[in-house]
PDB file of C-alpha atoms in Angstrom:
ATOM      1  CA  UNK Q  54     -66.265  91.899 -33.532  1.00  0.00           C
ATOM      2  CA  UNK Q  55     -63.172  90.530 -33.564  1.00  0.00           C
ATOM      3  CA  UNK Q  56     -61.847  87.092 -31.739  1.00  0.00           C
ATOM      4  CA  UNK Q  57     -59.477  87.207 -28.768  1.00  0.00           C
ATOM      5  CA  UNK Q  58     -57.444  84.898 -30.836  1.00  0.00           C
ATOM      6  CA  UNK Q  59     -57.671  86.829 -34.136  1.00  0.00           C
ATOM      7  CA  UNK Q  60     -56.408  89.945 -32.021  1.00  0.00           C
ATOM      8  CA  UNK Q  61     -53.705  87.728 -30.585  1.00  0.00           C
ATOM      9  CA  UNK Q  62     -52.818  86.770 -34.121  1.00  0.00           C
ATOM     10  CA  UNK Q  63     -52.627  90.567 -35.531  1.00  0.00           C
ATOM     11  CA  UNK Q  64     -50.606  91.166 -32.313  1.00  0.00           C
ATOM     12  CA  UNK Q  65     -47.843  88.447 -33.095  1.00  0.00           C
ATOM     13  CA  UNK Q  66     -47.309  89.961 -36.341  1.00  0.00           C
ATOM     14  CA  UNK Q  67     -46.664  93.541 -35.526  1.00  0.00           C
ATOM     15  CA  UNK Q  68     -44.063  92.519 -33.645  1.00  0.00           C
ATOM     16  CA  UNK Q  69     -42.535  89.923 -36.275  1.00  0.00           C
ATOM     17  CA  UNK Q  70     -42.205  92.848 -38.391  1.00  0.00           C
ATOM     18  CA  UNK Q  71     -40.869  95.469 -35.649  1.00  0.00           C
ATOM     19  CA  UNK Q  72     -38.199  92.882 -35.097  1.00  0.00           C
ATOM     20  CA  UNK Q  73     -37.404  92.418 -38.602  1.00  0.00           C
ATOM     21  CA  UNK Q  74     -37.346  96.476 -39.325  1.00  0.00           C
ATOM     22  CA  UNK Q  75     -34.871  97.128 -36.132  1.00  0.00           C
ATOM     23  CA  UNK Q  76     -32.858  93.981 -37.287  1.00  0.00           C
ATOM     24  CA  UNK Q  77     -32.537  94.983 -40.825  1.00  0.00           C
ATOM     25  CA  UNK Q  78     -31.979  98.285 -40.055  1.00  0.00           C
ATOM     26  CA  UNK Q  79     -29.333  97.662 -37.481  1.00  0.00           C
ATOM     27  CA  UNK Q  80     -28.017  94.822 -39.541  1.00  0.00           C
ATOM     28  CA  UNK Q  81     -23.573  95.053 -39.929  1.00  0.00           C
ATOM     29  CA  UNK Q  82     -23.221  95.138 -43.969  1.00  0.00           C
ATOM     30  CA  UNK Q  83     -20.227  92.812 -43.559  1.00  0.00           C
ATOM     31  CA  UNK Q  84     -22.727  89.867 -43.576  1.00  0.00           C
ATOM     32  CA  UNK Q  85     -24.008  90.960 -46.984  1.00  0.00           C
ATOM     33  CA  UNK Q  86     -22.710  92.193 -50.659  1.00  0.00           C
ATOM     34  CA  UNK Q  87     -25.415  95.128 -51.148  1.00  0.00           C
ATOM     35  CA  UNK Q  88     -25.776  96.324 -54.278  1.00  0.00           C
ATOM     36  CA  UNK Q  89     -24.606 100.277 -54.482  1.00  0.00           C
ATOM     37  CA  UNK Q  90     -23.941 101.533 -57.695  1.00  0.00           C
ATOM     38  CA  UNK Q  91     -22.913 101.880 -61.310  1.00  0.00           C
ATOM     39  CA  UNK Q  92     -21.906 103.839 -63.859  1.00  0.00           C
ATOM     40  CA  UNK Q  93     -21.816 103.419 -67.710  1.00  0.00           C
ATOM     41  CA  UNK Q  94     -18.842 106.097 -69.429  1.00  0.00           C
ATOM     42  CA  UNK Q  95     -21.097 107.086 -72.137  1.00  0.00           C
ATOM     43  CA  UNK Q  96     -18.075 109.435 -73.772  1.00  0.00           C
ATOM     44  CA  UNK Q  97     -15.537 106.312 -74.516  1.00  0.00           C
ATOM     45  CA  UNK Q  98     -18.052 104.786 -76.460  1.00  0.00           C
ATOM     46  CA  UNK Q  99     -19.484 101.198 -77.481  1.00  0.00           C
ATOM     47  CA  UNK Q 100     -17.390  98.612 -78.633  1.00  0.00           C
ATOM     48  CA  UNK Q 101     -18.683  95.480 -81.591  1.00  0.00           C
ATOM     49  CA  UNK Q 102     -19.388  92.127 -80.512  1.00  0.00           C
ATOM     50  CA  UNK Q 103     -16.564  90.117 -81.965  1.00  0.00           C
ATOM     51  CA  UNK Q 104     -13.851  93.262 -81.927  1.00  0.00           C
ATOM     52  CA  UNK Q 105     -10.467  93.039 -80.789  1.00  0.00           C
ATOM     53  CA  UNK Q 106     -11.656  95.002 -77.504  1.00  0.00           C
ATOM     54  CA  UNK Q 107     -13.936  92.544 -76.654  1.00  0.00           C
ATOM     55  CA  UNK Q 108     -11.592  89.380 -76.707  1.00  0.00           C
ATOM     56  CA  UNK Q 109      -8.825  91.231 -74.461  1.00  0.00           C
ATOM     57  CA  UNK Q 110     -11.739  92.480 -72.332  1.00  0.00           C
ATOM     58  CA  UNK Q 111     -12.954  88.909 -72.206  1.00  0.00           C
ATOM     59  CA  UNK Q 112      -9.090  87.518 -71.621  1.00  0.00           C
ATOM     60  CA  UNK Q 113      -9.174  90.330 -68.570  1.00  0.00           C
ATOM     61  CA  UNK Q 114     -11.792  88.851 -66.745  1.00  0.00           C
ATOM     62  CA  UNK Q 115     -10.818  85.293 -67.097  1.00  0.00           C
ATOM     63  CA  UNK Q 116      -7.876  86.170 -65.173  1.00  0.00           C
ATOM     64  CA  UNK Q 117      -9.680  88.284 -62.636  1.00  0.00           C
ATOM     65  CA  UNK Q 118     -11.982  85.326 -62.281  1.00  0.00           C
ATOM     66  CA  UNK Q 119      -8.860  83.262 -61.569  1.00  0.00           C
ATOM     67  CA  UNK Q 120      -6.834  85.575 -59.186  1.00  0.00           C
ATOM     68  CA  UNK Q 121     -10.099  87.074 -57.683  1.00  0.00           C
ATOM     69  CA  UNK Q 122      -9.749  85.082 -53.961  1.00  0.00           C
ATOM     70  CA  UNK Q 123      -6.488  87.649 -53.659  1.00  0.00           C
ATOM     71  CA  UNK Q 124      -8.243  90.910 -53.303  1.00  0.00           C
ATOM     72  CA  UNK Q 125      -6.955  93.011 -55.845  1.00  0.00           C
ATOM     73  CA  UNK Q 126      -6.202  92.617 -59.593  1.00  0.00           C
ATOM     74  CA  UNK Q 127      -5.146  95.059 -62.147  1.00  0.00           C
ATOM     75  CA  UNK Q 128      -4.347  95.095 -65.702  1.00  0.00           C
ATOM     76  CA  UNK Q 129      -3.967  97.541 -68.733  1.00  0.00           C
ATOM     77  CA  UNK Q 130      -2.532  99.580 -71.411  1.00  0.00           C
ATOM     78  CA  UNK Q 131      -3.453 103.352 -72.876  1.00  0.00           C
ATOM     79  CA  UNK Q 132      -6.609 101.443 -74.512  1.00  0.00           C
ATOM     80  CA  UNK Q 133      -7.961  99.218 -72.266  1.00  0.00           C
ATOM     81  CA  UNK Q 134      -7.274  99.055 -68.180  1.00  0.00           C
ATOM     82  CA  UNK Q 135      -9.545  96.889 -65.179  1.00  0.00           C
ATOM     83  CA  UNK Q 136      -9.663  96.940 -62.048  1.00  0.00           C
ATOM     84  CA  UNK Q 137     -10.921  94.606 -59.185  1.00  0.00           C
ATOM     85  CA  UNK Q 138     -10.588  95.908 -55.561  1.00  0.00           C
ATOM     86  CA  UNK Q 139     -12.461  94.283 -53.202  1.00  0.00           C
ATOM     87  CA  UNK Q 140     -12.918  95.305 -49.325  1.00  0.00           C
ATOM     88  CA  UNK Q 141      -9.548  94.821 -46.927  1.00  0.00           C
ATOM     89  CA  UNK Q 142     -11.660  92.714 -44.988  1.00  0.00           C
ATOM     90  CA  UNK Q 143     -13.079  90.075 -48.415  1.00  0.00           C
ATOM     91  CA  UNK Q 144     -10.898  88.277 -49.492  1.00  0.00           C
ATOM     92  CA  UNK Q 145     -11.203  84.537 -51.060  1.00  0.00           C
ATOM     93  CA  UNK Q 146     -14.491  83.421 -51.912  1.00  0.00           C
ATOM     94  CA  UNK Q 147     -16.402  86.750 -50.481  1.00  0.00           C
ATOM     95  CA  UNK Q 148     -14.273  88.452 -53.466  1.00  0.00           C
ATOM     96  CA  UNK Q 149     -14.236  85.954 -55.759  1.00  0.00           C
ATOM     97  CA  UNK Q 150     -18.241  85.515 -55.372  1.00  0.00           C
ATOM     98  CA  UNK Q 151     -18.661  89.713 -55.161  1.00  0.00           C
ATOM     99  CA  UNK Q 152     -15.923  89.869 -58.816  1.00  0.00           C
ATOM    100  CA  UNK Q 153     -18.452  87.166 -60.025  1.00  0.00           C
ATOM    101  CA  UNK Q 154     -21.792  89.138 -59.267  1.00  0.00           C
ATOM    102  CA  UNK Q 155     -20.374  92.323 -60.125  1.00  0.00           C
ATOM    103  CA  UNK Q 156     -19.368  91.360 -63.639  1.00  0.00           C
ATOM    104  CA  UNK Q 157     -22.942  89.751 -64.605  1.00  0.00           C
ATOM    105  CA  UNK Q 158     -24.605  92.719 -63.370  1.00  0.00           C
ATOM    106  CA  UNK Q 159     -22.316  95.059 -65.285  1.00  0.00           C
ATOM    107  CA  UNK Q 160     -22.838  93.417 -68.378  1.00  0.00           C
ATOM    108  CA  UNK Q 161     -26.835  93.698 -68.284  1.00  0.00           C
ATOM    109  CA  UNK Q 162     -26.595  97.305 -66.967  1.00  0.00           C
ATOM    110  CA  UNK Q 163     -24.141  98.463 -69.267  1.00  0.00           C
ATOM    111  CA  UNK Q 164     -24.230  95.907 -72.289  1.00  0.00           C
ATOM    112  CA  UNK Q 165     -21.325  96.783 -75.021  1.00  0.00           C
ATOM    113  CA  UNK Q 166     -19.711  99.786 -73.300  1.00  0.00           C
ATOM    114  CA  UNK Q 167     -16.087 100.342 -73.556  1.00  0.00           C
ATOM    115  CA  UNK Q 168     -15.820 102.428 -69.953  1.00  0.00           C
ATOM    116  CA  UNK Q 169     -18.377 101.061 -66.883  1.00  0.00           C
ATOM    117  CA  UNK Q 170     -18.137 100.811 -63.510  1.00  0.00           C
ATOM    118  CA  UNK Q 171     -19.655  99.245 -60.568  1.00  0.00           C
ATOM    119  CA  UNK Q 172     -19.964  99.092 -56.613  1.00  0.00           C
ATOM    120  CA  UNK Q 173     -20.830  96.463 -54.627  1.00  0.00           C
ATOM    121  CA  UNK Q 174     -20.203  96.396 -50.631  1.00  0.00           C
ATOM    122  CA  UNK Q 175     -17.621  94.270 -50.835  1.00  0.00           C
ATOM    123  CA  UNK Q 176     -15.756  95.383 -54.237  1.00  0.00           C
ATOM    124  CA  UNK Q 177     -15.272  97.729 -56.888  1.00  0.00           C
ATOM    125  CA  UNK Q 178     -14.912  96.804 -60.428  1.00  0.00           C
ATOM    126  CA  UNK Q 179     -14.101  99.279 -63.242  1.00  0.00           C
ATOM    127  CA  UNK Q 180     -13.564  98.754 -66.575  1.00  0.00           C
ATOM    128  CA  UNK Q 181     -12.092 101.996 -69.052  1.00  0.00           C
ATOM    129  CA  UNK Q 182     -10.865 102.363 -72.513  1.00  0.00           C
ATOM    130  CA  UNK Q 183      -8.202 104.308 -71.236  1.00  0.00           C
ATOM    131  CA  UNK Q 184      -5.601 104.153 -68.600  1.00  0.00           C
ATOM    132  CA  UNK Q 185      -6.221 104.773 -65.264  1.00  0.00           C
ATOM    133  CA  UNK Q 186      -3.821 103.712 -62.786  1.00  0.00           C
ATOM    134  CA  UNK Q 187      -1.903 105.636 -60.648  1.00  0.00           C
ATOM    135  CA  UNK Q 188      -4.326 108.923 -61.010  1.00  0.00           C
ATOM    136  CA  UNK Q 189      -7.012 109.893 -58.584  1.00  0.00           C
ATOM    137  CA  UNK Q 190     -10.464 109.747 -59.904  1.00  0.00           C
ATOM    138  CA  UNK Q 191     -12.604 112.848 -59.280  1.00  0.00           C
ATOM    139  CA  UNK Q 192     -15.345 112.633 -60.944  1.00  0.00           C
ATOM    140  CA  UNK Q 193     -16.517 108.957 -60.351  1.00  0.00           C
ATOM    141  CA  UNK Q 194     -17.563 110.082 -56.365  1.00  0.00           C
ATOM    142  CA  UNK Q 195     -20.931 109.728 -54.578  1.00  0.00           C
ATOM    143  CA  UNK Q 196     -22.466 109.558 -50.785  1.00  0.00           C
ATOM    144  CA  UNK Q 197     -24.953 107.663 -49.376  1.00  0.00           C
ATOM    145  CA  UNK Q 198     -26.552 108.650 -46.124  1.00  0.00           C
ATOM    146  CA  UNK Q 199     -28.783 107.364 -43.398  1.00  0.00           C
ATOM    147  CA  UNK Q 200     -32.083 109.357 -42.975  1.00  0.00           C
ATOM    148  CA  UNK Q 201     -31.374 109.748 -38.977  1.00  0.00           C
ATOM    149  CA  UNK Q 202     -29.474 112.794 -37.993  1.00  0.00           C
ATOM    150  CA  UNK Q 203     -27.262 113.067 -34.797  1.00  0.00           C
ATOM    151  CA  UNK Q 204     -28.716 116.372 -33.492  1.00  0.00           C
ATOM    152  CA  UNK Q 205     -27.379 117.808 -30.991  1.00  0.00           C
ATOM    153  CA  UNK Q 206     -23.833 119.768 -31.251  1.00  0.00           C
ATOM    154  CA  UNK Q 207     -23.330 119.751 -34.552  1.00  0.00           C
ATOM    155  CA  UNK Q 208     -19.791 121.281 -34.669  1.00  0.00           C
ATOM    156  CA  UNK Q 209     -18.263 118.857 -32.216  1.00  0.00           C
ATOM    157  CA  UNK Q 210     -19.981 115.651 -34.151  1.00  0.00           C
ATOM    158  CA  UNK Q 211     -18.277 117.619 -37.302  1.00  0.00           C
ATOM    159  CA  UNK Q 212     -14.995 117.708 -35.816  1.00  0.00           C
ATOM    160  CA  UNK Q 213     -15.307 114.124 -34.147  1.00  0.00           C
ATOM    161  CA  UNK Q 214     -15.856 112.345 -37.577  1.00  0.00           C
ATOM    162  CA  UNK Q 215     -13.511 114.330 -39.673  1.00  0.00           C
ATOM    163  CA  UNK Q 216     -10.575 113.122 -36.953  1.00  0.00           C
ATOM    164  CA  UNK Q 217     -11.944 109.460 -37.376  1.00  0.00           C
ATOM    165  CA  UNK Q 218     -11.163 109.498 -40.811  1.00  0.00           C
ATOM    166  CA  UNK Q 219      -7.804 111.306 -41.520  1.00  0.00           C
ATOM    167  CA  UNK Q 220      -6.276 109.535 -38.444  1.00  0.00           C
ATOM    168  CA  UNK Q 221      -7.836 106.440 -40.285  1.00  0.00           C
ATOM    169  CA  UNK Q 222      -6.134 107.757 -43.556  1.00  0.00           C
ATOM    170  CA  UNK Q 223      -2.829 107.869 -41.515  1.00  0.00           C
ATOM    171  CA  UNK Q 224      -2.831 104.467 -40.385  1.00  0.00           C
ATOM    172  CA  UNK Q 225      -3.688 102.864 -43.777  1.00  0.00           C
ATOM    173  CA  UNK Q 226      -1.221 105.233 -45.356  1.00  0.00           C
ATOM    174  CA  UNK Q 227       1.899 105.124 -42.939  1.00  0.00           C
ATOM    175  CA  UNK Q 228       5.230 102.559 -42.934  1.00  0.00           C
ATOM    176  CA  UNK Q 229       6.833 100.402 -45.302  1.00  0.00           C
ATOM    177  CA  UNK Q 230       4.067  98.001 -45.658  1.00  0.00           C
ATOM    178  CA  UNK Q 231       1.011 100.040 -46.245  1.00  0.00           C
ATOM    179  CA  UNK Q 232      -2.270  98.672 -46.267  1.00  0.00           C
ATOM    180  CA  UNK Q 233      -4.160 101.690 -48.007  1.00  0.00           C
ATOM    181  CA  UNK Q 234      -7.372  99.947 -46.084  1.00  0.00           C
ATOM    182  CA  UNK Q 235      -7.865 100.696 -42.266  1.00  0.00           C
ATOM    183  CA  UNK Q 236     -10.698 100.384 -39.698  1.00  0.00           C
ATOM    184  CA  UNK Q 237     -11.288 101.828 -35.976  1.00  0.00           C
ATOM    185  CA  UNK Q 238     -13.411 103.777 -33.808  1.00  0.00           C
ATOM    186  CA  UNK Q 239     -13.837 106.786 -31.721  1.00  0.00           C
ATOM    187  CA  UNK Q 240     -16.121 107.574 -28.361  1.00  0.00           C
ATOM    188  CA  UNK Q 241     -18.317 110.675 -29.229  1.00  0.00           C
ATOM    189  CA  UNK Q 242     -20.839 111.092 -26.280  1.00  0.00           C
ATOM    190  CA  UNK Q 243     -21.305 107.870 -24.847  1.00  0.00           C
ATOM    191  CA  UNK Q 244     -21.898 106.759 -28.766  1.00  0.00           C
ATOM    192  CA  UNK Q 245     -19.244 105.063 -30.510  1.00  0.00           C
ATOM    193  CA  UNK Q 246     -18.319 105.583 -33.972  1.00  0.00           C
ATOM    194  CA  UNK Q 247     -17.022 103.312 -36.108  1.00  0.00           C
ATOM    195  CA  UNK Q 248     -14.901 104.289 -39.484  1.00  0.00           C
ATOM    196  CA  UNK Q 249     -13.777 102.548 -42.574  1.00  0.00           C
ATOM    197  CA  UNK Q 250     -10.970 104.042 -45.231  1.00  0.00           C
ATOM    198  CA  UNK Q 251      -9.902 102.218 -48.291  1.00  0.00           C
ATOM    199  CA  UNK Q 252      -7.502 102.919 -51.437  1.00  0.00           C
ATOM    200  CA  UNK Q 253      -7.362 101.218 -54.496  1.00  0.00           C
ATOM    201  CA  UNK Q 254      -4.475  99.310 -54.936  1.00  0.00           C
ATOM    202  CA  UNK Q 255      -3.213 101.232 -57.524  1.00  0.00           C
ATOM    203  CA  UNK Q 256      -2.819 104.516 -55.445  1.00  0.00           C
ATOM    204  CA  UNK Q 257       0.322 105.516 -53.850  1.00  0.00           C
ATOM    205  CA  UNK Q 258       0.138 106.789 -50.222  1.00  0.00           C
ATOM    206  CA  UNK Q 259       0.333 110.299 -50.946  1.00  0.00           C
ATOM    207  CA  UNK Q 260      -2.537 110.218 -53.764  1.00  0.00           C
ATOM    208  CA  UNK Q 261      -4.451 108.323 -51.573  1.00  0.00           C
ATOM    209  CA  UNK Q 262      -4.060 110.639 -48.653  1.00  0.00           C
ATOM    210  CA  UNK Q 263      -5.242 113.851 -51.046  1.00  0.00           C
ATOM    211  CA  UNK Q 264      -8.079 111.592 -52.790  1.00  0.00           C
ATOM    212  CA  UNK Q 265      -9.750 110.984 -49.014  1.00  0.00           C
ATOM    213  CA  UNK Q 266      -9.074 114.587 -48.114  1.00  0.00           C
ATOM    214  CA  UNK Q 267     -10.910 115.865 -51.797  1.00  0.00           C
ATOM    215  CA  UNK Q 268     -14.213 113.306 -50.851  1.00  0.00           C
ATOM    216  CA  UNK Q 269     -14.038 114.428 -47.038  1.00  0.00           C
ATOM    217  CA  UNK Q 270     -14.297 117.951 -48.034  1.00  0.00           C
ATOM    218  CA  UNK Q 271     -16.485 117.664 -51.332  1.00  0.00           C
ATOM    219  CA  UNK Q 272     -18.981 115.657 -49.207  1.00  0.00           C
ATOM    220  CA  UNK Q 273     -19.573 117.296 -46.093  1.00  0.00           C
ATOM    221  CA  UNK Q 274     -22.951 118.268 -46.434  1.00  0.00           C
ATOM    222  CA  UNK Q 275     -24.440 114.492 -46.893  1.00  0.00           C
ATOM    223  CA  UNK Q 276     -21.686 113.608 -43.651  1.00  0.00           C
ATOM    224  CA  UNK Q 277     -22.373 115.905 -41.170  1.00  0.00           C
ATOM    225  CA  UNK Q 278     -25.451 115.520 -38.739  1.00  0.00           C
ATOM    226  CA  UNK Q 279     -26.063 112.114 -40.153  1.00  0.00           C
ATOM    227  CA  UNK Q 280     -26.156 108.927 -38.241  1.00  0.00           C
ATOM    228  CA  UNK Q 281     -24.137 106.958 -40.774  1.00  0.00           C
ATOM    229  CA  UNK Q 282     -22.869 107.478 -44.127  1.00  0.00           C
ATOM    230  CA  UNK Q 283     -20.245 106.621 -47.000  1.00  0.00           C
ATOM    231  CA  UNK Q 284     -18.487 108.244 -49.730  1.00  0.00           C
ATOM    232  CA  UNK Q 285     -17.595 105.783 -52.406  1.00  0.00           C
ATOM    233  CA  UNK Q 286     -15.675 106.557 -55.557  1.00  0.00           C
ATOM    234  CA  UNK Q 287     -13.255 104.931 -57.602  1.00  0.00           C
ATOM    235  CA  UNK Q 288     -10.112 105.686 -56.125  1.00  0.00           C
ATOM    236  CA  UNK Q 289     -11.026 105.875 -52.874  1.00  0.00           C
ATOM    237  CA  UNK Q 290     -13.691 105.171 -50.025  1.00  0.00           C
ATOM    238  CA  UNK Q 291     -14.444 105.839 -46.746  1.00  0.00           C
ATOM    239  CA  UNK Q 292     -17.510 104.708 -44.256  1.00  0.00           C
ATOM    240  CA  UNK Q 293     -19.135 105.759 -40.756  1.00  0.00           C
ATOM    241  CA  UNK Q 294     -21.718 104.304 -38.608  1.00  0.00           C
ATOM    242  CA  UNK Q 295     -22.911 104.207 -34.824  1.00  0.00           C
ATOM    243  CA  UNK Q 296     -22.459 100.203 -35.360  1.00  0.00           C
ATOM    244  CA  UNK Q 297     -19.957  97.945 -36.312  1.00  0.00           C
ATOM    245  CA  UNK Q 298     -20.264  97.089 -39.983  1.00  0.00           C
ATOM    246  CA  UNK Q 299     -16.715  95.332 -40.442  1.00  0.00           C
ATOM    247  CA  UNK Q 300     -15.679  91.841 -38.533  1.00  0.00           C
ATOM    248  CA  UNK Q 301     -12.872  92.546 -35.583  1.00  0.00           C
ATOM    249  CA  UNK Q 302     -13.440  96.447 -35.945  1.00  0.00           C
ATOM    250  CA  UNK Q 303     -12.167  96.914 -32.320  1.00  0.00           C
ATOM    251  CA  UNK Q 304      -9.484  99.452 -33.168  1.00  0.00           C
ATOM    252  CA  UNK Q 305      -9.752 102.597 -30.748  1.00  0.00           C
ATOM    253  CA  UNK Q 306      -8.714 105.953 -32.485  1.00  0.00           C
TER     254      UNK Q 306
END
């Protein structure tokens, strides 16, 4: 038989961890630099330790290191290009500490490769033996997706999130002074959601315009019905949730 206090005891805990589930769960991903994804280009090959590739790659990232707090850095020629891109909203040390993990983990995950890339929440850093800027990447494209679906009418949830995102598109690609990185959010039955769109750097405003209409199109099946989701490439990004995940998101759309 158990003790009135032993039962109090079990009691106390199963709530400690409800509370941590519906906090981490619920948690806004601008507080944290989660880990998303990599990619090793297998076809441009390995380069030596001690090669001429490695000391410019090395020179590459002792600038990025440098210039990292700005946001943005990019750098290359028809045999070796980088890129660092971090969020529109990390800038300083959240980019210069996301550059810094990003490049340790990229060289233990794909030691001695000429092409790699890598995705953090916060920034983006690709490496290729060839050059890059300027051109929308296709193939480097995936979606991650919460497990919870919206239910209800799925058409007008369908319709709802694909106007969140190209008006989103609009603002970061309209004017003079383009930001290619936007935020906002839109009522959808009593909900609210809340959308992110970035560019790299490196895109102009047209390119970046078709790259978020190719992923928006391509991706639809892991978007719609889904309470949350992102599509993150190398050109080009965009986010929704049914919480705010970016500081000062208070845009309406």
């Amino acid at each position: 038989m158990y003790s009135l206090s032993s039962v109090l005891k079990r009691l106390i805990l199963i709530h400690v961890l409800s509370v941590q589930l519906l906090i981490n769960s619920e948690l806004p991903l601008n507080m944290t630099n989660a880990y998303l994804n990599h990619k090793c280009l297998v076809s441009q090959g390995k380069y030596k330790p001690g090669s001429e590739y490695e000391t410019r790659l090395k020179r590459i990232m002792k600038r990025f290191y440098s210039d990292s707090n700005k946001g943005y850095d990019g750098i290359g020629d028809p045999t070796l290009s980088a890129m660092l891109q971090c969020r529109g909203d990390s800038y300083g040390a959240k980019c210069h500490d996301c550059f810094a993990t990003a490049l340790a983990a990229l060289r233990r995950r794909c030691p001695w490769y000429k092409g790699k890339m890598i995705w953090y929440d916060q920034c983006l850093l690709a490496i290729s033996s060839k050059l890059s800027f300027g051109q929308i990447d296709y193939d480097n494209n995936f979606c991650m997706s919460n497990a919870k679906k919206v239910g209800g009418d799925q058409i007008a949830f369908i319709k709802a999130w694909n106007n969140l995102i190209i008006d989103l598109t609009n603002l970061a690609t309209i004017g003079d002074n383009y930001t290619l990185y936007s935020v906002g959010e839109k009522r959808y039955k009593g909900d609210m959601i809340y959308g992110m769109v970035q560019c790299t750097r490196d895109l102009s405003p047209k390119a970046c315009k078709e790259c978020v209409s190719y992923n928006r199109l391509h991706f639809q099946d892991c978007v719609n019905d889904i309470r949350g989701a992102r599509v993150v490439g190398r050109s080009c990004s965009f986010r929704l949730e049914f919480y705010p995940f970016i500081a000062k998101q208070v845009r309406n759309i």
